[in-house]
Each structure stands twice: as C-alpha cells, then as structure tokens.
Tab-separated table of C-alpha atoms in Angstrom:
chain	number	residue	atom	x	y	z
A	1	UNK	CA	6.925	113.981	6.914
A	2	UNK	CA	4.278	116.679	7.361
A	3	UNK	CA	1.348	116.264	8.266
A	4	UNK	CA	-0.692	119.103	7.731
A	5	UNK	CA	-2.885	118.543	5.596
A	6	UNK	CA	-4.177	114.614	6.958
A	7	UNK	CA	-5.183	115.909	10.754
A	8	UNK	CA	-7.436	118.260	9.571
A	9	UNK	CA	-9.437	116.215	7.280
A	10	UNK	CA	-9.785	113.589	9.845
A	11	UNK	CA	-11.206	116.296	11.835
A	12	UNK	CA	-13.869	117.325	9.718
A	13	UNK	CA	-15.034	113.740	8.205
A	14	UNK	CA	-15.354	113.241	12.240
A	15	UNK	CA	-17.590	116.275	12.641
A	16	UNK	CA	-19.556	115.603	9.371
A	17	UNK	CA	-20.350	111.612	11.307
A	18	UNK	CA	-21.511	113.362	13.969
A	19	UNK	CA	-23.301	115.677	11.995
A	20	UNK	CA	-25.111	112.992	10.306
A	21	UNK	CA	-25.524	111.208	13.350
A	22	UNK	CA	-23.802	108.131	11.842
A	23	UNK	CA	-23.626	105.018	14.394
A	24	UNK	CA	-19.956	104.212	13.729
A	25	UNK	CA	-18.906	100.992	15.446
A	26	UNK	CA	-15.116	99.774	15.339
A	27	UNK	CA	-13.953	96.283	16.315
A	28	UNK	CA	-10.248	94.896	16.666
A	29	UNK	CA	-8.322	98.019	16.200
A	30	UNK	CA	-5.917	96.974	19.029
A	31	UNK	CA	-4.574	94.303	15.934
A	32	UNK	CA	-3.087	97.392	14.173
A	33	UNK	CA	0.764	97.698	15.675
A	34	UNK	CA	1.308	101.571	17.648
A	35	UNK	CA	4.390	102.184	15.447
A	36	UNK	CA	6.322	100.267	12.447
A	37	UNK	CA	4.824	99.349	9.139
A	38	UNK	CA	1.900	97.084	8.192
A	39	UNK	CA	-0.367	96.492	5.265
A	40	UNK	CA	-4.255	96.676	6.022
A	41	UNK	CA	-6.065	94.594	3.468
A	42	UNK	CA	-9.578	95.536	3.333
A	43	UNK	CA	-13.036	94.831	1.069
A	44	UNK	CA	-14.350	97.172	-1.245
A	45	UNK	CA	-18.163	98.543	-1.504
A	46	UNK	CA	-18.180	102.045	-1.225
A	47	UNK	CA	-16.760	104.884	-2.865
A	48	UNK	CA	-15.976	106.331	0.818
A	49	UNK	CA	-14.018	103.010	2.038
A	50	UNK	CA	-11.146	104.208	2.210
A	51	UNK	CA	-12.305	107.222	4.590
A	52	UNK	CA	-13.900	104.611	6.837
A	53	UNK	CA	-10.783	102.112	6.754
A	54	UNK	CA	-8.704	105.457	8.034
A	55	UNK	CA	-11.101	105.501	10.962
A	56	UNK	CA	-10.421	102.042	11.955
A	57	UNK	CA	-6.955	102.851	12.595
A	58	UNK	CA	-7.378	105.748	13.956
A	59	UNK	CA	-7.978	104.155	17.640
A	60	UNK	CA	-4.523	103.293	17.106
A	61	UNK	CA	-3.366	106.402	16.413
A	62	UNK	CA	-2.161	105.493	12.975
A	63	UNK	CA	-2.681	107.225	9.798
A	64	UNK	CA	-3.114	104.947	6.585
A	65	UNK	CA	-1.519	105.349	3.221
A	66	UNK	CA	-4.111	104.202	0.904
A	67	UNK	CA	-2.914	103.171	-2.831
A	68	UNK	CA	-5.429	104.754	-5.015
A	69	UNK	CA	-6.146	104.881	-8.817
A	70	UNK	CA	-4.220	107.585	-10.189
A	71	UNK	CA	-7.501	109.520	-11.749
A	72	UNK	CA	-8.358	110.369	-7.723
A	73	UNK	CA	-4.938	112.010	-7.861
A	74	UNK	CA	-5.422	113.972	-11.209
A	75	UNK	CA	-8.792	115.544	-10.214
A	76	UNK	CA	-8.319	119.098	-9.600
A	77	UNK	CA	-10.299	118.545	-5.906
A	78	UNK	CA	-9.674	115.478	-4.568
A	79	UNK	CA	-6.223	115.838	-6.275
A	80	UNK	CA	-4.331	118.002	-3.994
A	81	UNK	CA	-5.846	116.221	-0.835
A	82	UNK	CA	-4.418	112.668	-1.773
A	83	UNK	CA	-1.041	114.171	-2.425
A	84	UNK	CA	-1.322	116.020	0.656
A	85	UNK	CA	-2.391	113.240	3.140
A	86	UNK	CA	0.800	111.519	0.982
A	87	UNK	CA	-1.494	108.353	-0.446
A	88	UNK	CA	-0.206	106.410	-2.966
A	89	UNK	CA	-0.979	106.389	-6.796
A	90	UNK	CA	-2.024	104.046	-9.136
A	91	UNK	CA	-1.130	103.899	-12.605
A	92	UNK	CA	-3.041	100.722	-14.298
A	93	UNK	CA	-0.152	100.947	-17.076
A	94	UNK	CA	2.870	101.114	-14.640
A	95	UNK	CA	1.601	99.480	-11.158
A	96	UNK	CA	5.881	98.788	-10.589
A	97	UNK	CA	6.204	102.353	-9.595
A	98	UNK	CA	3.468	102.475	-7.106
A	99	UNK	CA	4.577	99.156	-5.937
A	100	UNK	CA	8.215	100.532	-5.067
A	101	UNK	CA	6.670	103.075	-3.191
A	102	UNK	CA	4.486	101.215	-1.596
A	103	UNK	CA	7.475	99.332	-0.020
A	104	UNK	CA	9.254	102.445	0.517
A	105	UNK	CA	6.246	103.971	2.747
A	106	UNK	CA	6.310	100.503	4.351
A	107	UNK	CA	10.299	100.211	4.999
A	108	UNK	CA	9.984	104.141	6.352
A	109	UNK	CA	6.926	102.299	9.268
A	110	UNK	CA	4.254	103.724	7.745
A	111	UNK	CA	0.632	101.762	7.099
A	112	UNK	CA	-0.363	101.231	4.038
A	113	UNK	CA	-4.115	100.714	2.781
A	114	UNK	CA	-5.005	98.495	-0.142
A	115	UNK	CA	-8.274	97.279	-1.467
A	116	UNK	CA	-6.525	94.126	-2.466
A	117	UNK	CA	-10.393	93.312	-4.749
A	118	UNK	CA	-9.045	96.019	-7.213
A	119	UNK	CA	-12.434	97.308	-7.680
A	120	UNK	CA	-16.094	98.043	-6.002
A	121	UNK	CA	-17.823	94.732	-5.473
A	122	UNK	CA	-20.764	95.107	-6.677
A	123	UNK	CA	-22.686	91.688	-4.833
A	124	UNK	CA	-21.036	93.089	-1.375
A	125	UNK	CA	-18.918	89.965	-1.110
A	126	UNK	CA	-15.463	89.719	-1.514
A	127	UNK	CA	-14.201	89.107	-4.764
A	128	UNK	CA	-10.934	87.140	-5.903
A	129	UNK	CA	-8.132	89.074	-4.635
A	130	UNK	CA	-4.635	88.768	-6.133
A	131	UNK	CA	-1.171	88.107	-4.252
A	132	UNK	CA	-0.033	92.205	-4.429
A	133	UNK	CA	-0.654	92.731	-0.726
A	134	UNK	CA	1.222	89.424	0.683
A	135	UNK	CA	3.917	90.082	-1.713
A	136	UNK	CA	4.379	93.906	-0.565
A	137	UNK	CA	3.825	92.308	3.272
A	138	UNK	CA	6.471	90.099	2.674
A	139	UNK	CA	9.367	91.972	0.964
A	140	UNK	CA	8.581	95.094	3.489
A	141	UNK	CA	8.750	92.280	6.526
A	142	UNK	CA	5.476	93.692	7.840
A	143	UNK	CA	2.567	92.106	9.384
A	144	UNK	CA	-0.402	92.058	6.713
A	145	UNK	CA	-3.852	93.361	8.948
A	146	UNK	CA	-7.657	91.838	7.148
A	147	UNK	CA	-10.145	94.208	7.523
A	148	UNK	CA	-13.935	94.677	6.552
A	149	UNK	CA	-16.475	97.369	6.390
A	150	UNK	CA	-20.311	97.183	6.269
A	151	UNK	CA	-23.093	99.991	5.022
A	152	UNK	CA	-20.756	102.478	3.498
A	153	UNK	CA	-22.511	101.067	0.673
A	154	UNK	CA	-26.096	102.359	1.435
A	155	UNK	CA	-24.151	105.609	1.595
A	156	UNK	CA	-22.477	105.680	-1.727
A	157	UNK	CA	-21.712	102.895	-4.293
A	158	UNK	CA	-21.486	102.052	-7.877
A	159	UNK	CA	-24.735	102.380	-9.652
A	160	UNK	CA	-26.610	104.459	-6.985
A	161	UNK	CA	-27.133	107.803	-6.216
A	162	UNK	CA	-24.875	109.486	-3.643
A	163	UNK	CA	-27.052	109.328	-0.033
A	164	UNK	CA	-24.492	111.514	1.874
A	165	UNK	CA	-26.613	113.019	4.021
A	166	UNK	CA	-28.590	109.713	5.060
A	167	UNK	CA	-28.588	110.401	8.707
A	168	UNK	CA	-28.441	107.632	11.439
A	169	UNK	CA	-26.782	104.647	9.069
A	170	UNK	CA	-24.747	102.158	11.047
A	171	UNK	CA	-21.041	101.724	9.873
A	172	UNK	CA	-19.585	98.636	11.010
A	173	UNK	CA	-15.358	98.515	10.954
A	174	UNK	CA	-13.656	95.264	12.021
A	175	UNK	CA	-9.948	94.808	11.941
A	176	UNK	CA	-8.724	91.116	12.280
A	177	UNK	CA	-6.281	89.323	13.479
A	178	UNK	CA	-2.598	90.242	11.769
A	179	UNK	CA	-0.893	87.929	9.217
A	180	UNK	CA	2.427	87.165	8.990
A	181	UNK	CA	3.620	85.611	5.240
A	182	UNK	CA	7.140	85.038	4.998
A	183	UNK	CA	9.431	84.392	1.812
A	184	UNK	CA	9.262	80.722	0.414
A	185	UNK	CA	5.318	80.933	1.656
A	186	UNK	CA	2.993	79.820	-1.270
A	187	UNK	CA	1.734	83.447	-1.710
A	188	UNK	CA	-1.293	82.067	-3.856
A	189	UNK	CA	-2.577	80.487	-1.275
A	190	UNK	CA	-1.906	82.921	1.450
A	191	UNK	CA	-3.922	85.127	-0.709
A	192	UNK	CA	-6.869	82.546	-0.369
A	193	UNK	CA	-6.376	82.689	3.145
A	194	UNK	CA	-6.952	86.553	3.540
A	195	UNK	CA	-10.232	86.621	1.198
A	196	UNK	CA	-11.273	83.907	3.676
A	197	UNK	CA	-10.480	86.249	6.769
A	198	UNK	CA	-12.008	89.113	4.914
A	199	UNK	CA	-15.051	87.316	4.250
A	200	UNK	CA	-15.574	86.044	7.658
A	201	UNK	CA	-15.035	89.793	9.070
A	202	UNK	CA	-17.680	90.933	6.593
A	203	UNK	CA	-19.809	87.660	7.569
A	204	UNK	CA	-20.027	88.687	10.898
A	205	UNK	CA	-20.829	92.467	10.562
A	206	UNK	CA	-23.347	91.821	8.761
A	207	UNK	CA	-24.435	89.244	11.251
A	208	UNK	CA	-24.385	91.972	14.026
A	209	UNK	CA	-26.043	94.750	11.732
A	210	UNK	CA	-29.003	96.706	13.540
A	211	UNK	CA	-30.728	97.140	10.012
A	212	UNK	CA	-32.674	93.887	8.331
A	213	UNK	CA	-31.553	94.129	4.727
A	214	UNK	CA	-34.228	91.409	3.633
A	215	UNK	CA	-35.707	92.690	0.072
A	216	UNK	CA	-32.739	96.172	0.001
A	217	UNK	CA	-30.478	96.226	-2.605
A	218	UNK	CA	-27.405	97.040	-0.042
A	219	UNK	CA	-27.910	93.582	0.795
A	220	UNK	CA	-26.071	90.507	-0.824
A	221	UNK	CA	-28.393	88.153	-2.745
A	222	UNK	CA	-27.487	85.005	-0.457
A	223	UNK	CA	-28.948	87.000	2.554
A	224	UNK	CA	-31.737	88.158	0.981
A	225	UNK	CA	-31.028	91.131	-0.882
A	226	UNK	CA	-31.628	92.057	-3.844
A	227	UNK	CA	-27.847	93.048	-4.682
A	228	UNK	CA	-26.271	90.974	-7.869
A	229	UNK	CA	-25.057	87.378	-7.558
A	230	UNK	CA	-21.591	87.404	-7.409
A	231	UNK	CA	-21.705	85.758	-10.878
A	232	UNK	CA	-23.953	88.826	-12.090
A	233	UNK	CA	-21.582	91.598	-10.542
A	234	UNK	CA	-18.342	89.277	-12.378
A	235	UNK	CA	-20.716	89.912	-15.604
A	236	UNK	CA	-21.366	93.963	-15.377
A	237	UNK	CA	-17.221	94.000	-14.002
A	238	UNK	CA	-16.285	92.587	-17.430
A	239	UNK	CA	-18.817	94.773	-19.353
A	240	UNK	CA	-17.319	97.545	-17.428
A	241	UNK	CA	-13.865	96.674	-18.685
A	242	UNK	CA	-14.490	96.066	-22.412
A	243	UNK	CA	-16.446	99.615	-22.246
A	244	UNK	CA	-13.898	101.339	-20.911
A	245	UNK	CA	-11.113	99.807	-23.319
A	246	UNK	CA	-13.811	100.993	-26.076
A	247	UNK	CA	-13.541	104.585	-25.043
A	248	UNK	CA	-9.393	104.353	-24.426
A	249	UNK	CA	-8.933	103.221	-28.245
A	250	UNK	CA	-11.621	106.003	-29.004
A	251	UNK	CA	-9.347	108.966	-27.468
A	252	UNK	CA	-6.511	107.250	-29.107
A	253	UNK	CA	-8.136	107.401	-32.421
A	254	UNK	CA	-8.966	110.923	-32.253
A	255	UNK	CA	-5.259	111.857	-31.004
A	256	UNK	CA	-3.934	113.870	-34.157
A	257	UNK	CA	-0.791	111.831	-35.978
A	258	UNK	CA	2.376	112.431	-35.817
C-alpha cells in the first residue's frame, strides 16, 4: 500500500504542534501491538480527534485507519487527503460496506480507528456506545485498544468557534490496556465494559490536566464546568437529528420527478 500521501501530513500537523507550542502528552502507547491488526476505540470531543488519536499511535510506529462519515470524503479538500491516507468511509445508509472493509483493512494488519460514540459529545463524557467495534474486533481476531483524549475540545468543537491557533493548550492522549472479545462473548456487555475503560481514561486525564476548568465551558458539568449535562447534550443530539432529517426530506422534495 502506498504511503505517500499519510507521512507527510503527519509531518506537518507535527510542525504546526510545535508551532503552536501545544503541550502534547501521550500515555500507554506501548498497548498498541508493533505489527498485525487492532481496533482503537476512542471518545469523541473534537473535530480534530482523529488527528490526535493518529498521534497516539504514532510512538508505535503505526498509522491508523480511521472510519469517517462519508461527507469528510466528498469535500473537495479534505476529500482527496482521506482517500489518500486510505481511511475508511461512512455511508449512514449502507454502514455494511464500510464494515466489510473495515475487516478487510483489519485481516490485511492494519489499525483501524473508530469513534465507537458515533458523534461529538457534547457534555465531554462518553456517551452510549454500540457493539460495532467488539463485533469488527472479534470477526477480524484482533485485540480491541480504549483510548481517550482531553482539550482538543478547547481547540475545536461543536458549537464553538474554531481556536486553532490557541497556543500553549495541553493535549492529553492515553491508550489503555488492550481487549480481547472472543465469539460466544455477550458483545452487549463487552461494549459496557469499553465505555467504562474509556471513561476511566478520560477520568484520569482530566484528573492530571494542568488547566482548572472550574466555571469553562470545555469542562463537563459534574466537574464544574459549564458544558451540558449529559441529559442536555442527549437533548440538542436528538434536535440535531430531527433537523437534519427535516432538511434530507426538503432536498428530496425539491428533486424534480421522474
């Protein structure tokens, strides 16, 4: 597989940290294996996640095959970069495609990124996570890897203005301990069991986070931020949703008949 495209980029995301004099601070990287597949499971809270979760592995000289929403694909920048660092799309309204080759990256010992939340959580915890990642972890026989990041958010989020060039933020990446679900395992509840290692890795660096968050919306409301309950953010998710099924059955309104 080539890899032209991937090494550079890593390269200059690198130089821009530097650049921006961001305090970058990676944990547990020695869980991700040197060669063969695995899946690495991580929270959601940033637009730039999946940039950071890259950087995790990198330590391990691993590059990660993120499954993205298929609009990141279609736009006409970003577009050619995700093909070319060979992510994976998503298409809402035919996830078995992406699926299969999601197992076929896996199969071929490559590492494959999910943000098993679906979506941005918007109270910075993690939210209910479906089965997609044990099941891929299990029919690829690959170890599945919890992750966490922590103040990609103050950088840019859903809702808030894009603070790119906010120099000197600390950027907290821990990588767990691996996972190994095997067929006839209650996947259900070995989905349980990664939000709960999630949450515990984002627990803890945000335990160990130089900045006090007390009173800043970056911060979740149980720790005394001002971010939404997770209740609230499960409210504007949903609002989210029926808006954007509005403006789907809009476009197909306006489609001329056949």
């Amino acid at each position: 597989m080539s890899e032209r495209v991937y090494p550079p980029v890593i390269a200059a995301a690198k130089t821009m940290f530097r650049v921006l004099g961001l305090k970058i601070k990676i944990e547990g990287h020695e869980h991700i294996p040197a060669t063969g597949g695995a899946v690495l499971s991580c929270n959601h809270i940033s637009y730039l996640d999946f940039i950071f979760t890259g950087l995790g592995a990198h330590p391990a000289k691993r590059l990660v095959r993120f499954m993205a929403k298929k609009e990141v694909f279609d736009h006409r920048v970003s577009g050619p970069l995700m093909r070319g660092m060979h992510h994976i799309p998503v298409d809402r309204e035919n996830g078995a495609s992406s699926y299969i080759a999601a197992l076929k990256a896996l199969k071929a010992g490559e590492v494959v990124g999910v943000f098993a939340e679906a979506t941005i959580s918007q109270s910075f915890t993690v939210k209910e996570i479906k089965s997609g990642a044990v099941r891929m972890a299990v029919a690829a026989k690959v170890p599945l890897i919890p992750m966490a990041v922590w103040g990609t958010q103050r950088l840019w989020t859903k809702g808030r203005k894009r603070k790119l060039w906010q120099r000197n933020t600390p950027v907290h990446i821990l990588v767990g301990e691996p996972m190994h679900p095997k067929r006839g395992d209650d996947y259900e509840q070995v989905a349980k069991e990664l939000h709960e290692r999630m949450q515990a890795l984002v627990d803890r660096a945000q335990r160990d986070y130089p900045v006090d968050g007390t009173g800043q919306w970056w911060q979740p409301a149980h720790l005394g931020g001002t971010a939404p309950t997770p209740e609230r953010a499960a409210e504007l998710d949903e609002a989210e949703r029926v808006e954007r099924a509005a403006r789907k059955a809009r476009r197909e309104a306006q489609k001329p008949q056949e």
